[in-house]
Short mmCIF file of C-alpha atoms in Angstrom, two decimals:
data_model
loop_
_atom_site.label_atom_id
_atom_site.label_comp_id
_atom_site.label_asym_id
_atom_site.label_seq_id
_atom_site.Cartn_x
_atom_site.Cartn_y
_atom_site.Cartn_z
CA MET A 1 130.43 -84.35 78.53
CA THR A 2 127.43 -84.66 80.49
CA THR A 3 124.17 -84.72 78.91
CA THR A 4 121.10 -83.59 80.52
CA ARG A 5 117.63 -85.70 79.65
CA LEU A 6 115.12 -84.10 80.31
CA PRO A 7 112.14 -86.38 82.51
CA VAL A 8 109.35 -88.21 80.03
CA THR A 9 106.36 -89.77 81.83
CA VAL A 10 105.60 -92.91 79.61
CA GLY A 11 101.66 -93.22 79.09
CA ARG A 12 100.60 -90.07 79.79
CA PRO A 13 99.91 -87.30 77.64
CA ALA A 14 101.54 -84.65 76.62
CA ALA A 15 99.23 -81.70 76.60
CA TRP A 16 101.49 -79.02 77.14
CA THR A 17 103.39 -80.40 73.85
CA LEU A 18 100.29 -79.39 71.74
CA ILE A 19 100.07 -75.63 72.74
CA PRO A 20 102.43 -74.10 70.11
CA VAL A 21 100.72 -75.69 66.63
CA LEU A 22 97.03 -74.94 67.93
CA PRO A 23 97.60 -71.82 66.45
CA ALA A 24 98.13 -73.67 63.16
CA LEU A 25 95.33 -76.30 63.53
CA LEU A 26 92.94 -73.83 64.17
CA LEU A 27 94.55 -71.77 61.22
CA GLY A 28 94.28 -74.48 59.13
CA ALA A 29 90.45 -75.03 59.75
CA GLN A 30 89.50 -71.88 59.00
CA SER A 31 91.02 -72.04 55.95
CA ALA A 32 89.33 -74.96 55.10
CA SER A 33 86.13 -73.90 56.53
CA ALA A 34 86.59 -70.47 54.14
CA GLN A 35 87.44 -72.15 51.53
CA GLU A 36 84.35 -74.87 51.34
CA SER A 37 82.67 -71.20 51.90
CA GLU A 38 83.82 -69.94 48.55
CA LEU A 39 83.16 -72.79 46.85
CA GLN A 40 79.75 -73.06 48.11
CA GLU A 41 79.06 -69.20 47.35
CA LEU A 42 80.73 -70.29 43.37
CA ARG A 43 78.24 -73.27 42.58
CA GLU A 44 75.47 -70.57 43.92
CA ARG A 45 76.41 -67.69 41.48
CA ILE A 46 76.97 -70.71 38.76
CA GLU A 47 73.54 -72.05 39.59
CA THR A 48 71.84 -68.19 39.48
CA LEU A 49 73.50 -67.50 36.21
CA GLU A 50 72.99 -70.39 34.31
CA SER A 51 68.84 -69.94 35.74
CA ARG A 52 69.15 -66.23 34.06
CA LEU A 53 70.74 -67.42 30.62
CA GLY A 54 68.46 -70.54 30.73
CA THR A 55 71.43 -73.09 30.52
CA GLY A 56 72.78 -76.34 32.17
CA THR A 57 71.26 -79.41 32.60
CA ALA A 58 67.24 -79.48 32.54
CA PRO A 59 65.22 -82.06 34.31
CA GLU A 60 64.41 -85.48 32.64
CA PRO A 61 60.69 -85.24 31.36
CA GLN A 62 57.89 -86.81 33.19
CA ALA A 63 55.41 -89.38 31.82
CA ASP A 64 52.67 -86.74 32.64
CA SER A 65 53.96 -83.66 32.46
CA ASN A 66 56.68 -81.72 30.02
CA TYR A 67 59.08 -79.94 31.47
CA LEU A 68 59.79 -75.95 29.80
CA LEU A 69 63.05 -74.58 29.54
CA LYS A 70 63.95 -71.30 27.61
CA ASP A 71 65.52 -72.63 24.46
CA GLY A 72 66.96 -69.80 22.24
CA ARG A 73 63.98 -67.16 21.22
CA GLY A 74 60.94 -69.73 22.07
CA ILE A 75 59.88 -72.43 24.58
CA ARG A 76 60.95 -75.70 24.82
CA ILE A 77 58.45 -78.29 25.65
CA GLY A 78 59.89 -81.74 25.89
CA ASP A 79 61.70 -82.07 22.08
CA THR A 80 59.68 -79.21 21.03
CA THR A 81 60.62 -75.80 21.04
CA VAL A 82 57.81 -73.05 20.54
CA THR A 83 57.61 -69.50 19.11
CA ILE A 84 55.27 -66.60 19.61
CA GLY A 85 55.77 -63.62 17.24
CA GLY A 86 54.61 -60.88 15.42
CA PHE A 87 53.58 -57.16 15.62
CA ILE A 88 51.66 -54.31 16.38
CA LYS A 89 51.20 -52.61 13.70
CA ALA A 90 49.01 -48.87 13.85
CA ASP A 91 48.72 -46.88 11.07
CA VAL A 92 46.84 -43.57 10.17
CA LEU A 93 46.16 -42.32 6.39
CA ALA A 94 45.18 -39.40 4.08
CA GLY A 95 44.14 -40.32 0.46
CA SER A 96 43.43 -38.21 -1.92
CA ASN A 97 40.12 -38.17 -4.03
CA GLY A 98 37.74 -38.72 -1.02
CA ASN A 99 39.61 -42.05 -0.45
CA GLY A 100 39.78 -42.35 3.94
CA TRP A 101 40.07 -46.04 4.53
CA LYS A 102 36.42 -47.07 3.52
CA ASN A 103 35.61 -49.58 6.80
CA GLY A 104 39.83 -49.87 7.90
CA TYR A 105 40.42 -51.41 4.92
CA SER A 106 44.18 -51.00 4.60
CA VAL A 107 45.51 -53.57 1.61
CA GLY A 108 45.69 -50.44 -1.06
CA LEU A 109 44.64 -52.37 -4.42
CA ALA A 110 45.60 -50.72 -7.26
CA ARG A 111 41.91 -50.93 -8.77
CA THR A 112 40.57 -49.20 -5.99
CA PHE A 113 43.27 -46.51 -5.87
CA ALA A 114 42.31 -45.75 -9.62
CA LYS A 115 38.59 -45.88 -8.99
CA ALA A 116 39.23 -43.12 -6.02
CA ALA A 117 41.11 -41.28 -8.67
CA ARG A 118 38.39 -41.46 -11.48
CA ASP A 119 34.95 -40.99 -9.42
CA GLY A 120 36.07 -39.97 -6.12
CA GLU A 121 36.02 -36.24 -4.64
CA SER A 122 38.58 -33.64 -4.65
CA ASP A 123 39.32 -33.70 -1.05
CA TRP A 124 41.57 -35.77 1.23
CA LYS A 125 40.04 -38.29 3.40
CA THR A 126 41.75 -39.98 7.04
CA GLY A 127 41.70 -42.97 7.92
CA PHE A 128 43.24 -45.37 10.98
CA SER A 129 43.80 -48.52 11.43
CA ALA A 130 45.44 -51.34 13.53
CA ARG A 131 44.32 -54.89 10.85
CA GLU A 132 47.53 -55.43 9.61
CA SER A 133 49.03 -56.68 13.36
CA ARG A 134 49.77 -59.85 12.88
CA ILE A 135 50.18 -62.89 14.77
CA SER A 136 52.46 -65.97 14.34
CA ILE A 137 53.08 -69.63 16.29
CA GLY A 138 55.91 -71.65 14.83
CA THR A 139 57.51 -74.66 16.13
CA LYS A 140 60.73 -77.13 15.68
CA THR A 141 60.85 -80.47 16.82
CA SER A 142 64.33 -81.91 16.79
CA ASP A 143 64.78 -85.35 15.00
CA VAL A 144 61.64 -86.36 13.10
CA ALA A 145 62.55 -89.36 11.49
CA GLY A 146 66.67 -88.01 11.31
CA HIS A 147 65.23 -84.46 10.07
CA ASP A 148 63.84 -81.34 12.11
CA LEU A 149 60.53 -81.06 11.48
CA LYS A 150 59.23 -77.15 11.87
CA THR A 151 55.40 -75.64 11.49
CA TYR A 152 54.01 -72.10 11.16
CA VAL A 153 50.74 -70.12 11.44
CA GLU A 154 50.66 -66.40 11.06
CA MET A 155 47.41 -64.35 10.70
CA ASP A 156 46.43 -61.06 11.10
CA PHE A 157 42.35 -58.89 10.84
CA ASN A 158 43.21 -57.37 7.52
CA GLN A 159 40.26 -58.40 5.61
CA GLY A 160 38.07 -56.98 2.57
CA ALA A 161 36.22 -54.26 3.13
CA SER A 162 32.63 -55.74 3.19
CA ALA A 163 34.16 -58.25 5.75
CA ASP A 164 32.18 -58.68 9.35
CA GLY A 165 33.83 -55.33 11.30
CA ASN A 166 32.53 -51.34 11.68
CA GLU A 167 34.12 -48.18 12.40
CA VAL A 168 30.77 -46.97 14.42
CA VAL A 169 31.37 -48.38 18.04
CA SER A 170 33.97 -51.54 18.16
CA ASN A 171 36.59 -51.66 14.98
CA SER A 172 36.34 -55.53 15.59
CA TYR A 173 37.34 -57.63 12.99
CA ALA A 174 37.86 -61.03 12.66
CA PRO A 175 41.56 -63.07 12.19
CA ARG A 176 42.29 -63.91 8.89
CA LEU A 177 44.79 -66.70 7.76
CA ARG A 178 48.12 -65.26 6.42
CA GLN A 179 50.61 -68.55 6.53
CA ALA A 180 49.96 -72.08 7.37
CA TYR A 181 52.25 -74.59 6.73
CA GLY A 182 55.05 -77.80 8.01
CA ALA A 183 58.48 -78.28 6.24
CA TRP A 184 60.68 -81.06 6.74
CA ASN A 185 63.49 -82.91 4.96
CA ASN A 186 63.36 -80.04 2.21
CA TRP A 187 60.04 -80.42 1.54
CA LEU A 188 57.39 -77.63 2.54
CA PHE A 189 53.31 -78.35 2.64
CA GLY A 190 50.77 -75.79 3.35
CA GLN A 191 50.64 -71.83 2.26
CA THR A 192 53.27 -69.43 2.16
CA TYR A 193 54.32 -66.92 -0.36
CA THR A 194 54.56 -67.97 -4.04
CA THR A 195 58.04 -69.47 -4.76
CA PHE A 196 57.25 -67.36 -7.59
CA THR A 197 58.16 -63.94 -5.78
CA ASP A 198 61.34 -63.06 -4.21
CA LEU A 199 61.02 -61.40 -1.19
CA ALA A 200 64.60 -60.38 -0.50
CA ALA A 201 64.06 -57.71 -3.48
CA MET A 202 60.71 -56.70 -2.07
CA PRO A 203 60.98 -52.88 -1.32
CA GLU A 204 60.80 -51.75 2.34
CA ILE A 205 57.54 -49.42 2.26
CA LEU A 206 55.13 -49.01 5.07
CA ASP A 207 52.08 -50.40 2.78
CA GLN A 208 53.97 -53.16 2.17
CA GLY A 209 53.64 -55.17 -1.42
CA LYS A 210 51.22 -52.52 -2.88
CA GLN A 211 53.09 -51.42 -5.63
CA ALA A 212 52.14 -51.21 -9.25
CA ALA A 213 54.20 -54.42 -10.62
CA PHE A 214 55.41 -56.09 -7.72
CA ILE A 215 54.57 -60.09 -7.74
CA PHE A 216 53.07 -60.49 -4.18
CA LEU A 217 51.21 -63.36 -3.86
CA ARG A 218 50.21 -66.46 -0.98
CA GLN A 219 48.56 -69.33 -1.49
CA PRO A 220 49.08 -73.64 -1.20
CA MET A 221 51.33 -75.58 -2.48
CA VAL A 222 53.87 -78.61 -2.35
CA ARG A 223 57.32 -77.49 -2.55
CA TYR A 224 60.86 -79.12 -2.28
CA THR A 225 64.26 -77.10 -2.32
CA MET A 226 67.44 -78.41 -3.24
CA ALA A 227 71.09 -77.44 -3.13
CA ALA A 228 72.47 -75.87 -6.68
CA PRO A 229 75.37 -74.30 -7.88
CA GLY A 230 76.14 -70.67 -5.84
CA GLY A 231 72.47 -71.28 -4.25
CA LYS A 232 69.52 -73.27 -4.18
CA LEU A 233 66.46 -74.64 -6.75
CA MET A 234 62.98 -74.58 -5.29
CA LEU A 235 60.28 -76.71 -7.48
CA ALA A 236 56.91 -76.44 -6.14
CA LEU A 237 53.22 -77.39 -7.46
CA GLU A 238 50.88 -74.50 -6.43
CA ASN A 239 46.77 -73.57 -6.04
CA PRO A 240 45.57 -72.86 -9.35
CA GLU A 241 43.22 -70.18 -9.86
CA ASP A 242 41.73 -67.22 -12.53
CA GLY A 243 38.92 -64.54 -12.22
CA PHE A 244 38.88 -61.16 -11.35
CA GLY A 245 37.76 -59.13 -8.76
CA SER A 246 35.25 -60.85 -6.58
CA GLU A 247 34.78 -63.33 -9.38
CA SER A 248 36.79 -66.90 -9.33
CA TYR A 249 36.03 -69.22 -12.15
CA ASP A 250 37.81 -72.20 -10.09
CA ASP A 251 37.52 -74.50 -13.59
CA GLN A 252 41.69 -75.61 -13.42
CA SER A 253 42.23 -78.95 -14.17
CA TYR A 254 45.91 -78.56 -12.63
CA PRO A 255 48.19 -77.04 -10.61
CA ASP A 256 50.59 -74.23 -11.54
CA LEU A 257 54.21 -75.47 -12.09
CA VAL A 258 56.80 -72.73 -10.21
CA ALA A 259 60.39 -73.04 -9.98
CA ARG A 260 62.97 -70.11 -8.91
CA TYR A 261 66.50 -71.13 -8.96
CA GLN A 262 68.26 -68.31 -6.66
CA ILE A 263 72.22 -67.46 -6.39
CA ARG A 264 73.24 -65.74 -2.76
CA ASN A 265 76.95 -64.17 -2.31
CA GLU A 266 78.77 -60.86 -1.35
CA LEU A 267 78.01 -59.64 -4.44
CA GLY A 268 74.09 -59.81 -3.30
CA MET A 269 71.11 -62.13 -4.10
CA TYR A 270 70.07 -62.87 -7.97
CA SER A 271 67.08 -65.20 -8.84
CA VAL A 272 65.14 -66.49 -11.80
CA ALA A 273 61.82 -68.18 -11.39
CA GLY A 274 59.07 -68.93 -14.18
CA VAL A 275 55.45 -70.34 -13.58
CA VAL A 276 53.76 -72.40 -16.41
CA ARG A 277 49.86 -72.44 -16.02
CA ASN A 278 46.84 -73.92 -17.72
CA ILE A 279 44.06 -71.36 -18.38
CA GLU A 280 40.81 -72.69 -18.37
CA ASP A 281 36.89 -71.77 -19.48
CA ASP A 282 34.05 -74.43 -19.08
CA ALA A 283 31.62 -72.39 -20.72
CA ALA A 284 33.98 -72.08 -23.59
CA ASP A 285 35.05 -75.64 -23.48
CA GLU A 286 38.90 -74.63 -24.00
CA THR A 287 41.99 -74.45 -22.03
CA VAL A 288 45.24 -72.76 -22.79
CA THR A 289 48.69 -73.42 -21.72
CA THR A 290 50.63 -70.08 -20.83
CA GLY A 291 52.81 -68.83 -17.95
CA ALA A 292 55.28 -65.72 -17.18
CA VAL A 293 58.89 -65.60 -15.84
CA SER A 294 60.26 -63.35 -13.14
CA LEU A 295 63.90 -61.53 -12.95
CA SER A 296 65.22 -60.34 -9.28
CA ALA A 297 67.90 -59.02 -7.40
CA ARG A 298 69.11 -57.46 -4.31
CA ILE A 299 72.18 -55.76 -4.60
CA PRO A 300 74.33 -54.04 -1.72
CA THR A 301 76.07 -50.70 -2.71
CA VAL A 302 77.41 -48.11 -0.02
CA GLY A 303 77.70 -49.00 3.42
CA ARG A 304 74.45 -50.65 4.69
CA ASP A 305 72.41 -49.10 1.13
CA ASP A 306 71.28 -51.50 -1.04
CA VAL A 307 69.35 -51.53 -4.63
CA ARG A 308 66.44 -53.82 -5.08
CA LEU A 309 65.03 -54.76 -8.92
CA GLN A 310 62.59 -57.03 -10.39
CA TYR A 311 61.40 -57.70 -13.72
CA SER A 312 58.29 -59.74 -15.02
CA TYR A 313 56.37 -60.55 -17.96
CA GLY A 314 54.29 -62.82 -19.64
CA ASP A 315 50.62 -64.00 -18.53
CA LEU A 316 51.06 -62.67 -15.04
CA GLY A 317 47.30 -61.84 -13.51
CA ARG A 318 46.53 -62.22 -10.05
CA TYR A 319 50.47 -62.62 -9.74
CA MET A 320 51.24 -58.98 -10.19
CA GLY A 321 50.21 -55.93 -8.15
CA LEU A 322 47.94 -57.66 -6.19
CA PHE A 323 45.47 -58.74 -8.56
CA SER A 324 45.79 -55.35 -11.14
CA TYR A 325 44.37 -57.37 -14.01
CA PRO A 326 42.81 -60.34 -15.16
CA ASP A 327 44.26 -63.24 -16.17
CA VAL A 328 42.50 -63.90 -19.29
CA ASP A 329 41.06 -61.05 -22.16
CA ARG A 330 37.86 -60.43 -20.40
CA ALA A 331 36.21 -59.16 -23.99
CA ALA A 332 37.63 -62.45 -25.31
CA LEU A 333 36.27 -64.35 -22.52
CA ALA A 334 32.93 -62.85 -23.06
CA ALA A 335 33.08 -64.15 -26.88
CA GLY A 336 33.52 -67.63 -26.11
CA ASP A 337 37.34 -67.40 -26.17
CA VAL A 338 40.36 -67.91 -24.15
CA GLU A 339 42.86 -65.48 -24.69
CA PRO A 340 45.34 -65.42 -21.89
CA LEU A 341 46.33 -61.44 -21.12
CA LYS A 342 49.97 -60.62 -21.49
CA THR A 343 51.40 -57.91 -19.22
CA PHE A 344 54.97 -56.62 -17.81
CA GLY A 345 56.00 -54.97 -14.94
CA ALA A 346 59.17 -53.62 -13.23
CA THR A 347 59.87 -52.22 -9.89
CA ALA A 348 62.95 -50.64 -8.88
CA ALA A 349 63.77 -49.25 -5.18
CA TYR A 350 67.04 -47.69 -3.55
CA ARG A 351 67.56 -48.11 0.51
CA HIS A 352 69.83 -45.24 1.96
CA PHE A 353 70.86 -45.35 5.59
CA TRP A 354 71.45 -41.50 6.62
CA SER A 355 72.48 -43.18 10.10
CA PRO A 356 72.35 -46.43 12.02
CA ASN A 357 69.01 -45.29 13.22
CA TRP A 358 67.74 -43.06 10.50
CA ARG A 359 67.03 -44.99 6.76
CA SER A 360 64.74 -43.92 3.48
CA SER A 361 63.12 -46.27 0.44
CA LEU A 362 62.40 -44.80 -3.10
CA SER A 363 60.83 -47.13 -4.71
CA VAL A 364 59.21 -46.48 -8.53
CA SER A 365 57.04 -49.67 -9.95
CA HIS A 366 55.35 -49.67 -13.28
CA THR A 367 53.23 -51.80 -15.18
CA GLU A 368 51.04 -52.48 -18.32
CA ILE A 369 49.27 -54.75 -20.80
CA VAL A 370 51.17 -55.73 -23.64
CA ASP A 371 48.26 -56.73 -25.77
CA ASP A 372 46.00 -54.40 -27.64
CA LEU A 373 42.50 -53.87 -26.31
CA THR A 374 39.39 -52.47 -27.01
CA ALA A 375 37.67 -49.28 -24.79
CA PRO A 376 35.17 -50.40 -22.07
CA PRO A 377 33.02 -52.01 -21.49
CA ALA A 378 34.17 -54.30 -24.30
CA GLY A 379 37.73 -53.77 -23.08
CA THR A 380 39.23 -56.07 -19.91
CA LEU A 381 38.58 -54.54 -16.93
CA SER A 382 38.22 -50.80 -15.04
CA TYR A 383 39.84 -47.98 -17.53
CA PHE A 384 43.26 -48.16 -16.98
CA ASP A 385 45.78 -50.43 -19.03
CA ALA A 386 49.15 -48.96 -17.44
CA SER A 387 49.91 -47.93 -13.74
CA THR A 388 52.51 -46.42 -11.70
CA SER A 389 53.85 -46.20 -8.54
CA VAL A 390 56.21 -43.72 -6.81
CA HIS A 391 57.05 -44.35 -3.05
CA VAL A 392 59.13 -42.61 -0.88
CA ASN A 393 59.62 -42.73 3.32
CA LEU A 394 61.71 -41.69 5.99
CA LEU A 395 62.28 -44.52 8.77
CA TRP A 396 63.38 -44.08 12.41
CA SER A 397 64.56 -47.51 14.18
CA PRO A 398 66.05 -46.78 17.95
CA HIS A 399 65.63 -50.42 18.48
CA LYS A 400 65.19 -53.43 15.91
CA LYS A 401 61.74 -53.88 17.52
CA LEU A 402 60.72 -50.64 16.98
CA THR A 403 59.70 -48.98 14.09
CA LEU A 404 58.21 -45.78 13.20
CA GLY A 405 58.08 -44.08 9.81
CA VAL A 406 56.19 -41.33 7.28
CA GLU A 407 55.68 -42.27 3.79
CA TYR A 408 54.19 -40.70 0.83
CA ALA A 409 52.70 -42.56 -2.47
CA HIS A 410 51.93 -41.23 -5.93
CA TRP A 411 49.86 -42.92 -8.31
CA ASN A 412 49.29 -42.91 -12.11
CA PHE A 413 46.63 -44.84 -14.19
CA ALA A 414 46.64 -44.58 -18.00
CA GLU A 415 43.21 -44.77 -19.83
CA ILE A 416 42.41 -47.98 -22.23
CA ALA A 417 42.78 -46.82 -25.93
CA GLY A 418 43.27 -42.87 -24.90
CA ASP A 419 45.63 -40.62 -24.21
CA GLY A 420 43.94 -39.52 -20.60
CA ASN A 421 46.06 -40.26 -16.93
CA GLU A 422 44.18 -40.06 -13.58
CA GLN A 423 46.61 -39.49 -10.50
CA TYR A 424 45.77 -40.55 -6.80
CA GLN A 425 48.02 -39.41 -3.63
CA GLN A 426 48.47 -40.77 -0.48
CA VAL A 427 50.36 -39.82 2.98
CA MET A 428 51.16 -42.16 5.51
CA ALA A 429 52.47 -42.51 9.11
CA SER A 430 52.90 -46.55 10.62
CA GLY A 431 54.25 -47.34 14.20
CA LYS A 432 55.64 -50.96 14.14
CA PHE A 433 56.33 -52.70 17.73
CA VAL A 434 57.35 -56.42 17.01
CA PHE A 435 57.31 -58.84 19.70
#
């Protein structure tokens, strides 16, 4: 058998032997280049997505310039998240008995309605206002001595009818403080809604809080909140005050002591609250310790519907119905005696969803003075010792930040030491734009 060997030249490159593998080498190089390109494109896509979502690794803060990073609902500055919120609320109201919102004053005190019902004209008047619009700034700072530190400031432009501003040319009004508080480690310091009220039970009406008997009040306080079986317990020392209308006696020696126990579960929200107060009069050199209790609930029914209830009794005074009644019997006070004025109030409301975007609330609220009174001017306040309000509305919210609605309200005022009644009505349309 003869073997034939191919000649091989040693020391010279056999270039022709690479020809068969060149396509494979070129293909591999192209594939690697394509993979690297795809990886780079993927990295760019991820970076773009992270920038849109506000995620990813934030740059380290500099000593002379804190970084800004979108953090949830707010803007993060260093280790503090700042949130700006509020709403624009545009209202138009037509009131009976010649009440057309003098000076755009939309607070809607029961005393104002009562005066219009008795002394006003027979025709209706119309007023427009944007003064209930609000703006708020909130902050949250992480790990302040082991706990989050939160602050909140809120203002609107809804001051009294006698405040600066006019409807003639500019309709310009100064802002007023609504809330301003700081919260840390279960403590709250500052001004917010009184611990004696339960906002979860407040009916949803366009003229918010303006009902005959609902507890709706804000004031400075120191509050501590702790866990309790089924819910939480709140204890507070709050600003003491008495007086009536524009009168402020400002002679209290001790703060109001307020407590609220709240339960929240799948059956709804329930709470009981109490307040202990010292009513004083320097001229009479007399001090009386008194108080009041309040029960409230928000109960789910069918679908998204719910029932909201509140009952209060005691020396409610300024705490109820936007100060419909004074804290003391003014006739007794004029005679040199401090006599707390006992009242009660009840509010019931049902909210029904016609569809995901349409809903209505029907609210009935009644308050009454329990103590016997003589007729004015020796009596206690104006001319009524009982009032009832009824509100019904239709609201449309195509988005959670937009609500348009109309509302009808009817008030009845019962005369002191008599059988007479005075009526007041109003129709309100409102647009609320949340930011």
